[in-house]
Amino acid sequence: MKLAFLGLGVMGYPMAGHLAKAGHDVTVYNRTAAKAESWIKEHGGQRAATPAEATRDAAIVLMCVGNDDDVRAVATGPEGAFAGMKRGAILVDHTTASAELARALEGEAKGKGLGFLDAPVSGGQAGAQNGRLTIMVGGEEASFRIAEPVMRHYGLAVTLMGSAGSGQLTKMVNQIIIAGTVQGIAEGLNFAQRAGLDGKKVAEVIGKGAAQSWQLDNRYATMLEGKFEFGFAVNWMRKDLGICLAEARRNNSALPVAALVDQFYQHLQDRGGGRWDTSSLIHLLAKP
Ligand SMILES: NC(=O)c1ccc[n+]([C@@H]2O[C@H](COP(=O)([O-])OP(=O)(O)OC[C@H]3O[C@@H](n4cnc5c(N)ncnc54)[C@H](OP(=O)(O)O)[C@@H]3O)[C@@H](O)[C@H]2O)c1
C-alpha cells in the first residue's frame, strides 16, 4: 500500500519503520529533514519536503507530532497534508491532542472527501519500537476498517471507541489514571525507604498482589535509584493533563488528584526535570 508518515520523533520513527518492514511503500516527512534522511537510509522509501508533497499518492496518511498546534500546522494550510491528499484517502493522527481538534479536523476532512481518525497511542517508546502499542481510535467505522490492518503493524490492541474525538477522550482517561497511579507509587516507595524497608523487595512482593500495575512493574527500580533520564517526559504529561483538565471543565467532571499531580509536575519542571520520565514524582518526596 502507498502510505505517508508525518513526524519521525521518538514515537513516529519506529512506527513508520514497522510499516516499511511490513512491505508498504512509505513516503516520510519530518520538519527537521535530517531525521527523514536517516529514516530512508535505514528503511528505504522516499522523503518529501512538505506534508502536502508526502501525502499526494498515499491511500493512508499517518502522523505523530507534538500538540494541537503542531497537528494543525502539519495537517492544514497550503503545504499541509489535507492539501496533498487525494479524495478517499484517510488521515490517521497518532498525536495526543484534544478531542475538540479531532472533531474539527474530521469535519474539515469530510468537506474535502477525506477520512480522518484520531488514534492516540499508549505504550511509550518501547511499545513503538517493539510494535506493541495500544491504539485508541475515534472516527467512522468505514475508515477504521481500512486503516486498522495498517495500524496493526505497530499496535497490539487497536480499538474503535466511537465517533471522532473518542480516541482522544480514551487517552485522557489513560493519562488521568496514570497520574494518580504514579503519585501513589512514588508515595509508597518513598514511605518504604524511610521506614527502612528494602524497596526492591517491597515492590516485588506487592507487585504480585492488588497494587500491581504497569507503572509499578516497569518503574519501581529506577524510582528507587532516582534515575529519570529516559521515558515519557514530564513536559508531555503536562501537555496531556492540560488537555484532560480542559475537557473536565467542559463535561463537569472533578479531577482533584490529576489537578494536584499536574502541579507536582510543574514543580519538577521548575527543578529542571521537564525531560525526566513521569516517574520522577518521587524526586519531590525524596528531596523535598
Ligand atoms: N514519547 C512517548 O513515550 C509517548 C507515548 C505516548 C504518546 N506520545 C505522544 O506522541 C506524540 C509524539 O511524541 P514523541 O515522543 O514522538 O515526540 P518527539 O520525539 O518530540 O517528536 C515530535 C515529532 O513531531 C514533529 N513536530 C512537532 N511539531 C511540529 C510542527 N509544528 N511541524 C512539523 N513537525 C512537528 C517533530 O519534528 P522535528 O524532528 O522537526 O522536531 C518530531 O518529528 C506526542 O503527542 C506525545 O504526547 C508519546
Tab-separated table of C-alpha atoms and ligand atoms in Angstrom:
chain	number	residue	atom	x	y	z
A	1	MET	CA	0.000	0.000	0.000
A	2	LYS	CA	1.191	3.549	-0.635
A	3	LEU	CA	1.466	5.245	2.740
A	4	ALA	CA	2.805	8.503	4.128
A	5	PHE	CA	4.121	9.050	7.650
A	6	LEU	CA	4.498	12.581	9.021
A	7	GLY	CA	6.589	13.229	12.144
A	8	LEU	CA	9.566	10.955	12.823
A	9	GLY	CA	10.069	11.640	16.518
A	10	VAL	CA	10.664	9.191	19.344
A	11	MET	CA	7.342	7.513	18.507
A	12	GLY	CA	6.884	8.173	14.782
A	13	TYR	CA	10.325	6.978	13.659
A	14	PRO	CA	9.917	3.361	14.828
A	15	MET	CA	6.182	3.287	13.964
A	16	ALA	CA	6.933	4.259	10.362
A	17	GLY	CA	9.740	1.688	10.391
A	18	HIS	CA	7.264	-1.123	11.108
A	19	LEU	CA	5.229	-0.098	8.057
A	20	ALA	CA	8.285	-0.268	5.799
A	21	LYS	CA	9.345	-3.620	7.287
A	22	ALA	CA	5.847	-4.956	6.520
A	23	GLY	CA	6.447	-4.178	2.838
A	24	HIS	CA	4.460	-0.945	2.424
A	25	ASP	CA	5.721	1.836	0.161
A	26	VAL	CA	6.254	4.643	2.687
A	27	THR	CA	6.960	8.315	1.990
A	28	VAL	CA	8.062	10.211	5.089
A	29	TYR	CA	8.057	13.858	6.065
A	30	ASN	CA	9.821	15.365	9.053
A	31	ARG	CA	10.203	19.076	9.811
A	32	THR	CA	13.893	18.519	10.563
A	33	ALA	CA	14.959	16.919	7.282
A	34	ALA	CA	17.990	15.095	8.738
A	35	LYS	CA	15.705	12.642	10.595
A	36	ALA	CA	13.828	11.808	7.391
A	37	GLU	CA	17.179	11.329	5.663
A	38	SER	CA	18.389	8.813	8.245
A	39	TRP	CA	14.989	7.071	8.192
A	40	ILE	CA	15.159	6.422	4.431
A	41	LYS	CA	18.776	5.263	4.769
A	42	GLU	CA	17.559	2.688	7.277
A	43	HIS	CA	14.222	1.709	5.738
A	44	GLY	CA	14.169	2.767	2.063
A	45	GLY	CA	11.120	4.605	0.737
A	46	GLN	CA	11.076	8.302	-0.103
A	47	ARG	CA	11.152	11.568	1.786
A	48	ALA	CA	9.249	14.724	0.917
A	49	ALA	CA	9.888	18.387	1.706
A	50	THR	CA	6.320	19.179	2.840
A	51	PRO	CA	3.350	17.220	4.219
A	52	ALA	CA	1.361	18.035	1.041
A	53	GLU	CA	4.086	16.539	-1.137
A	54	ALA	CA	4.436	13.445	1.068
A	55	THR	CA	0.730	12.645	1.004
A	56	ARG	CA	-0.016	13.106	-2.711
A	57	ASP	CA	-0.284	9.411	-3.687
A	58	ALA	CA	-0.984	7.889	-0.291
A	59	ALA	CA	-4.094	5.837	0.465
A	60	ILE	CA	-3.471	6.302	4.192
A	61	VAL	CA	-1.501	9.078	5.855
A	62	LEU	CA	-0.318	8.529	9.423
A	63	MET	CA	1.110	11.230	11.639
A	64	CYS	CA	2.550	11.627	15.128
A	65	VAL	CA	3.634	15.147	16.136
A	66	GLY	CA	3.523	17.110	19.397
A	67	ASN	CA	0.374	19.013	20.366
A	68	ASP	CA	-2.787	20.576	18.899
A	69	ASP	CA	-0.906	23.450	17.230
A	70	ASP	CA	1.584	21.051	15.653
A	71	VAL	CA	-1.209	18.837	14.304
A	72	ARG	CA	-2.870	21.887	12.742
A	73	ALA	CA	0.459	23.022	11.264
A	74	VAL	CA	1.071	19.628	9.637
A	75	ALA	CA	-2.496	18.769	8.568
A	76	THR	CA	-3.866	22.096	7.327
A	77	GLY	CA	-2.712	25.073	5.246
A	78	PRO	CA	-1.381	25.182	1.678
A	79	GLU	CA	1.530	22.817	2.412
A	80	GLY	CA	-0.369	20.632	4.881
A	81	ALA	CA	-1.447	17.006	4.500
A	82	PHE	CA	-5.053	17.789	3.539
A	83	ALA	CA	-3.819	19.929	0.618
A	84	GLY	CA	-1.964	16.968	-0.886
A	85	MET	CA	-4.301	14.048	-0.165
A	86	LYS	CA	-6.430	12.564	-2.929
A	87	ARG	CA	-10.174	12.002	-2.441
A	88	GLY	CA	-10.945	8.911	-0.382
A	89	ALA	CA	-7.589	8.928	1.432
A	90	ILE	CA	-7.570	8.721	5.239
A	91	LEU	CA	-5.542	10.753	7.736
A	92	VAL	CA	-4.756	8.869	10.961
A	93	ASP	CA	-3.485	11.155	13.736
A	94	HIS	CA	-1.492	9.371	16.453
A	95	THR	CA	-0.649	12.598	18.310
A	96	THR	CA	-2.073	13.006	21.826
A	97	ALA	CA	-4.246	16.079	21.260
A	98	SER	CA	-7.683	17.444	22.190
A	99	ALA	CA	-10.981	15.816	21.249
A	100	GLU	CA	-12.138	19.220	20.033
A	101	LEU	CA	-9.354	19.297	17.446
A	102	ALA	CA	-10.201	15.751	16.311
A	103	ARG	CA	-13.829	16.742	15.684
A	104	ALA	CA	-12.777	19.887	13.812
A	105	LEU	CA	-10.314	18.002	11.613
A	106	GLU	CA	-12.842	15.278	10.861
A	107	GLY	CA	-15.249	17.996	9.699
A	108	GLU	CA	-12.570	19.579	7.529
A	109	ALA	CA	-11.579	16.200	6.090
A	110	LYS	CA	-15.174	15.324	5.220
A	111	GLY	CA	-15.556	18.614	3.353
A	112	LYS	CA	-12.638	17.542	1.136
A	113	GLY	CA	-13.840	13.965	0.588
A	114	LEU	CA	-11.212	12.577	3.004
A	115	GLY	CA	-11.387	10.324	6.042
A	116	PHE	CA	-9.993	11.197	9.485
A	117	LEU	CA	-9.277	9.078	12.573
A	118	ASP	CA	-7.924	10.299	15.915
A	119	ALA	CA	-5.738	7.452	17.138
A	120	PRO	CA	-3.558	8.334	20.140
A	121	VAL	CA	-1.292	5.616	21.469
A	122	SER	CA	-0.116	4.233	24.786
A	123	GLY	CA	2.918	2.055	25.434
A	124	GLY	CA	5.768	4.539	25.165
A	125	GLN	CA	8.972	4.430	23.152
A	126	ALA	CA	9.450	0.720	23.898
A	127	GLY	CA	5.913	-0.041	22.673
A	128	ALA	CA	6.591	1.857	19.451
A	129	GLN	CA	9.914	0.078	18.926
A	130	ASN	CA	8.626	-3.424	19.526
A	131	GLY	CA	5.292	-2.819	17.778
A	132	ARG	CA	3.134	-3.365	20.856
A	133	LEU	CA	1.237	-0.099	21.227
A	134	THR	CA	-2.318	0.259	22.463
A	135	ILE	CA	-4.215	2.435	19.960
A	136	MET	CA	-7.491	4.143	20.899
A	137	VAL	CA	-9.388	5.280	17.842
A	138	GLY	CA	-12.204	7.728	17.170
A	139	GLY	CA	-13.987	8.197	13.850
A	140	GLU	CA	-16.131	6.442	11.298
A	141	GLU	CA	-16.175	2.662	11.108
A	142	ALA	CA	-15.607	2.602	7.330
A	143	SER	CA	-12.304	4.480	7.704
A	144	PHE	CA	-11.346	2.372	10.721
A	145	ARG	CA	-11.818	-0.872	8.782
A	146	ILE	CA	-9.401	0.324	6.088
A	147	ALA	CA	-6.773	1.748	8.452
A	148	GLU	CA	-6.864	-0.908	11.181
A	149	PRO	CA	-4.692	-3.536	9.404
A	150	VAL	CA	-2.045	-0.859	8.814
A	151	MET	CA	-2.059	0.252	12.468
A	152	ARG	CA	-1.759	-3.430	13.480
A	153	HIS	CA	1.862	-3.356	12.285
A	154	TYR	CA	2.713	-1.443	15.460
A	155	GLY	CA	-0.462	-1.848	17.504
A	156	LEU	CA	-1.131	-4.839	19.704
A	157	ALA	CA	-4.602	-3.582	20.658
A	158	VAL	CA	-6.332	-1.332	18.113
A	159	THR	CA	-9.873	-0.414	19.162
A	160	LEU	CA	-12.530	1.855	17.680
A	161	MET	CA	-14.005	3.697	20.681
A	162	GLY	CA	-16.731	5.713	18.939
A	163	SER	CA	-17.115	8.866	16.861
A	164	ALA	CA	-14.378	11.458	16.208
A	165	GLY	CA	-12.680	12.535	19.433
A	166	SER	CA	-13.413	9.251	21.250
A	167	GLY	CA	-9.830	8.074	20.810
A	168	GLN	CA	-8.528	11.267	22.423
A	169	LEU	CA	-11.110	11.051	25.225
A	170	THR	CA	-9.996	7.470	25.957
A	171	LYS	CA	-6.358	8.567	26.030
A	172	MET	CA	-7.374	11.258	28.553
A	173	VAL	CA	-8.812	8.547	30.808
A	174	ASN	CA	-5.490	6.711	30.442
A	175	GLN	CA	-3.485	9.776	31.499
A	176	ILE	CA	-5.837	10.607	34.404
A	177	ILE	CA	-5.378	7.087	35.784
A	178	ILE	CA	-1.617	7.101	35.227
A	179	ALA	CA	-1.194	10.451	37.041
A	180	GLY	CA	-2.834	9.127	40.211
A	181	THR	CA	-1.121	5.755	39.953
A	182	VAL	CA	2.398	7.149	39.607
A	183	GLN	CA	1.889	9.534	42.531
A	184	GLY	CA	0.631	6.590	44.623
A	185	ILE	CA	3.701	4.525	43.739
A	186	ALA	CA	6.003	7.477	44.494
A	187	GLU	CA	4.421	7.939	47.933
A	188	GLY	CA	4.519	4.195	48.676
A	189	LEU	CA	8.148	3.681	47.655
A	190	ASN	CA	9.324	6.829	49.450
A	191	PHE	CA	7.480	5.631	52.568
A	192	ALA	CA	9.092	2.177	52.244
A	193	GLN	CA	12.588	3.658	52.041
A	194	ARG	CA	12.042	5.986	55.020
A	195	ALA	CA	10.584	3.070	57.015
A	196	GLY	CA	13.844	1.204	56.492
A	197	LEU	CA	12.347	-1.477	54.253
A	198	ASP	CA	14.083	-2.945	51.212
A	199	GLY	CA	12.219	-1.017	48.467
A	200	LYS	CA	13.000	-3.600	45.797
A	201	LYS	CA	11.695	-6.442	47.941
A	202	VAL	CA	8.545	-4.435	48.768
A	203	ALA	CA	7.844	-3.620	45.106
A	204	GLU	CA	8.350	-7.230	44.078
A	205	VAL	CA	6.008	-8.557	46.743
A	206	ILE	CA	3.181	-6.056	46.353
A	207	GLY	CA	3.590	-6.226	42.567
A	208	LYS	CA	2.200	-9.757	42.814
A	209	GLY	CA	-0.864	-8.513	44.700
A	210	ALA	CA	-3.583	-5.901	44.342
A	211	ALA	CA	-1.118	-2.990	43.994
A	212	GLN	CA	0.224	-4.414	40.720
A	213	SER	CA	0.385	-2.044	37.746
A	214	TRP	CA	2.431	-1.404	34.592
A	215	GLN	CA	3.923	1.637	36.292
A	216	LEU	CA	4.985	-0.333	39.380
A	217	ASP	CA	6.402	-3.241	37.369
A	218	ASN	CA	8.297	-1.047	34.920
A	219	ARG	CA	9.332	1.905	37.063
A	220	TYR	CA	9.979	0.827	40.665
A	221	ALA	CA	13.670	0.022	40.125
A	222	THR	CA	14.549	3.363	38.521
A	223	MET	CA	12.367	5.266	41.007
A	224	LEU	CA	14.267	3.709	43.911
A	225	GLU	CA	17.578	4.605	42.234
A	226	GLY	CA	16.439	8.157	41.374
A	227	LYS	CA	17.058	7.639	37.638
A	228	PHE	CA	14.743	9.618	35.371
A	229	GLU	CA	16.689	10.460	32.202
A	230	PHE	CA	14.502	8.341	29.906
A	231	GLY	CA	10.876	7.505	29.154
A	232	PHE	CA	7.770	9.691	28.921
A	233	ALA	CA	8.690	13.297	29.602
A	234	VAL	CA	7.108	15.454	32.306
A	235	ASN	CA	6.627	18.184	29.647
A	236	TRP	CA	4.486	15.797	27.559
A	237	MET	CA	2.493	14.731	30.623
A	238	ARG	CA	1.744	18.367	31.499
A	239	LYS	CA	0.513	18.886	27.940
A	240	ASP	CA	-1.718	15.816	28.329
A	241	LEU	CA	-3.038	16.789	31.778
A	242	GLY	CA	-3.796	20.275	30.442
A	243	ILE	CA	-5.966	18.635	27.780
A	244	CYS	CA	-7.671	16.457	30.439
A	245	LEU	CA	-8.359	19.388	32.773
A	246	ALA	CA	-9.819	21.492	29.945
A	247	GLU	CA	-12.084	18.624	28.875
A	248	ALA	CA	-13.140	18.035	32.512
A	249	ARG	CA	-14.230	21.683	32.760
A	250	ARG	CA	-16.419	21.089	29.694
A	251	ASN	CA	-18.005	17.823	30.851
A	252	ASN	CA	-18.204	18.847	34.519
A	253	SER	CA	-16.115	16.007	35.942
A	254	ALA	CA	-13.962	16.510	39.014
A	255	LEU	CA	-10.249	15.698	38.669
A	256	PRO	CA	-8.866	16.681	42.074
A	257	VAL	CA	-5.922	14.253	42.062
A	258	ALA	CA	-4.984	14.828	38.415
A	259	ALA	CA	-5.036	18.599	39.050
A	260	LEU	CA	-2.774	18.193	42.086
A	261	VAL	CA	-0.356	15.883	40.286
A	262	ASP	CA	-0.225	18.416	37.438
A	263	GLN	CA	1.073	20.949	39.980
A	264	PHE	CA	3.665	18.432	41.187
A	265	TYR	CA	4.828	18.058	37.587
A	266	GLN	CA	5.115	21.836	37.407
A	267	HIS	CA	7.448	21.702	40.447
A	268	LEU	CA	9.534	19.104	38.601
A	269	GLN	CA	9.748	21.422	35.581
A	270	ASP	CA	10.918	24.173	37.969
A	271	ARG	CA	13.651	21.772	39.144
A	272	GLY	CA	14.810	21.325	35.555
A	273	GLY	CA	13.054	17.984	35.179
A	274	GLY	CA	10.893	18.780	32.139
A	275	ARG	CA	12.526	15.961	30.193
A	276	TRP	CA	12.570	13.472	33.051
A	277	ASP	CA	10.286	10.448	32.989
A	278	THR	CA	6.902	10.928	34.701
A	279	SER	CA	8.011	8.544	37.491
A	280	SER	CA	10.220	11.417	38.756
A	281	LEU	CA	7.336	12.428	41.074
A	282	ILE	CA	9.293	10.539	43.760
A	283	HIS	CA	12.071	13.172	43.449
A	284	LEU	CA	9.783	15.724	45.146
A	285	LEU	CA	9.293	13.359	48.103
A	286	ALA	CA	12.883	12.103	48.323
A	287	LYS	CA	14.352	15.626	48.079
A	288	PRO	CA	11.610	17.978	49.292
B	1	LIG	N1	7.221	9.515	23.851
B	1	LIG	C1	6.295	8.739	24.416
B	1	LIG	O1	6.584	7.873	25.241
B	1	LIG	C2	4.835	8.904	24.023
B	1	LIG	C3	3.916	7.928	24.441
B	1	LIG	C4	2.589	8.045	24.068
B	1	LIG	C5	2.185	9.160	23.330
B	1	LIG	N2	3.094	10.110	22.958
B	1	LIG	C6	2.612	11.263	22.177
B	1	LIG	O2	3.070	11.115	20.837
B	1	LIG	C7	3.345	12.395	20.277
B	1	LIG	C8	4.779	12.443	19.786
B	1	LIG	O3	5.649	12.173	20.871
B	1	LIG	P1	7.217	11.910	20.616
B	1	LIG	O4	7.759	11.434	21.922
B	1	LIG	O5	7.447	11.116	19.399
B	1	LIG	O6	7.712	13.422	20.388
B	1	LIG	P2	9.049	13.945	19.690
B	1	LIG	O7	10.131	12.943	19.774
B	1	LIG	O8	9.294	15.314	20.248
B	1	LIG	O9	8.642	14.082	18.150
B	1	LIG	C9	7.729	15.034	17.708
B	1	LIG	C10	7.683	14.975	16.201
B	1	LIG	O10	6.754	15.943	15.729
B	1	LIG	C11	7.391	16.846	14.843
B	1	LIG	N3	6.797	18.166	15.013
B	1	LIG	C12	6.471	18.777	16.180
B	1	LIG	N4	5.907	19.963	15.949
B	1	LIG	C13	5.866	20.114	14.615
B	1	LIG	C14	5.379	21.145	13.771
B	1	LIG	N5	4.820	22.264	14.271
B	1	LIG	N6	5.513	20.984	12.443
B	1	LIG	C15	6.074	19.862	11.949
B	1	LIG	N7	6.532	18.844	12.686
B	1	LIG	C16	6.427	18.972	14.017
B	1	LIG	C17	8.841	16.819	15.248
B	1	LIG	O11	9.660	17.267	14.185
B	1	LIG	P3	11.203	17.711	14.444
B	1	LIG	O12	12.005	16.458	14.342
B	1	LIG	O13	11.488	18.679	13.375
B	1	LIG	O14	11.240	18.334	15.821
B	1	LIG	C18	9.020	15.334	15.544
B	1	LIG	O15	9.133	14.588	14.354
B	1	LIG	C19	3.006	13.416	21.373
B	1	LIG	O16	1.683	13.884	21.193
B	1	LIG	C20	3.135	12.608	22.648
B	1	LIG	O17	2.326	13.134	23.698
B	1	LIG	C21	4.395	9.996	23.278
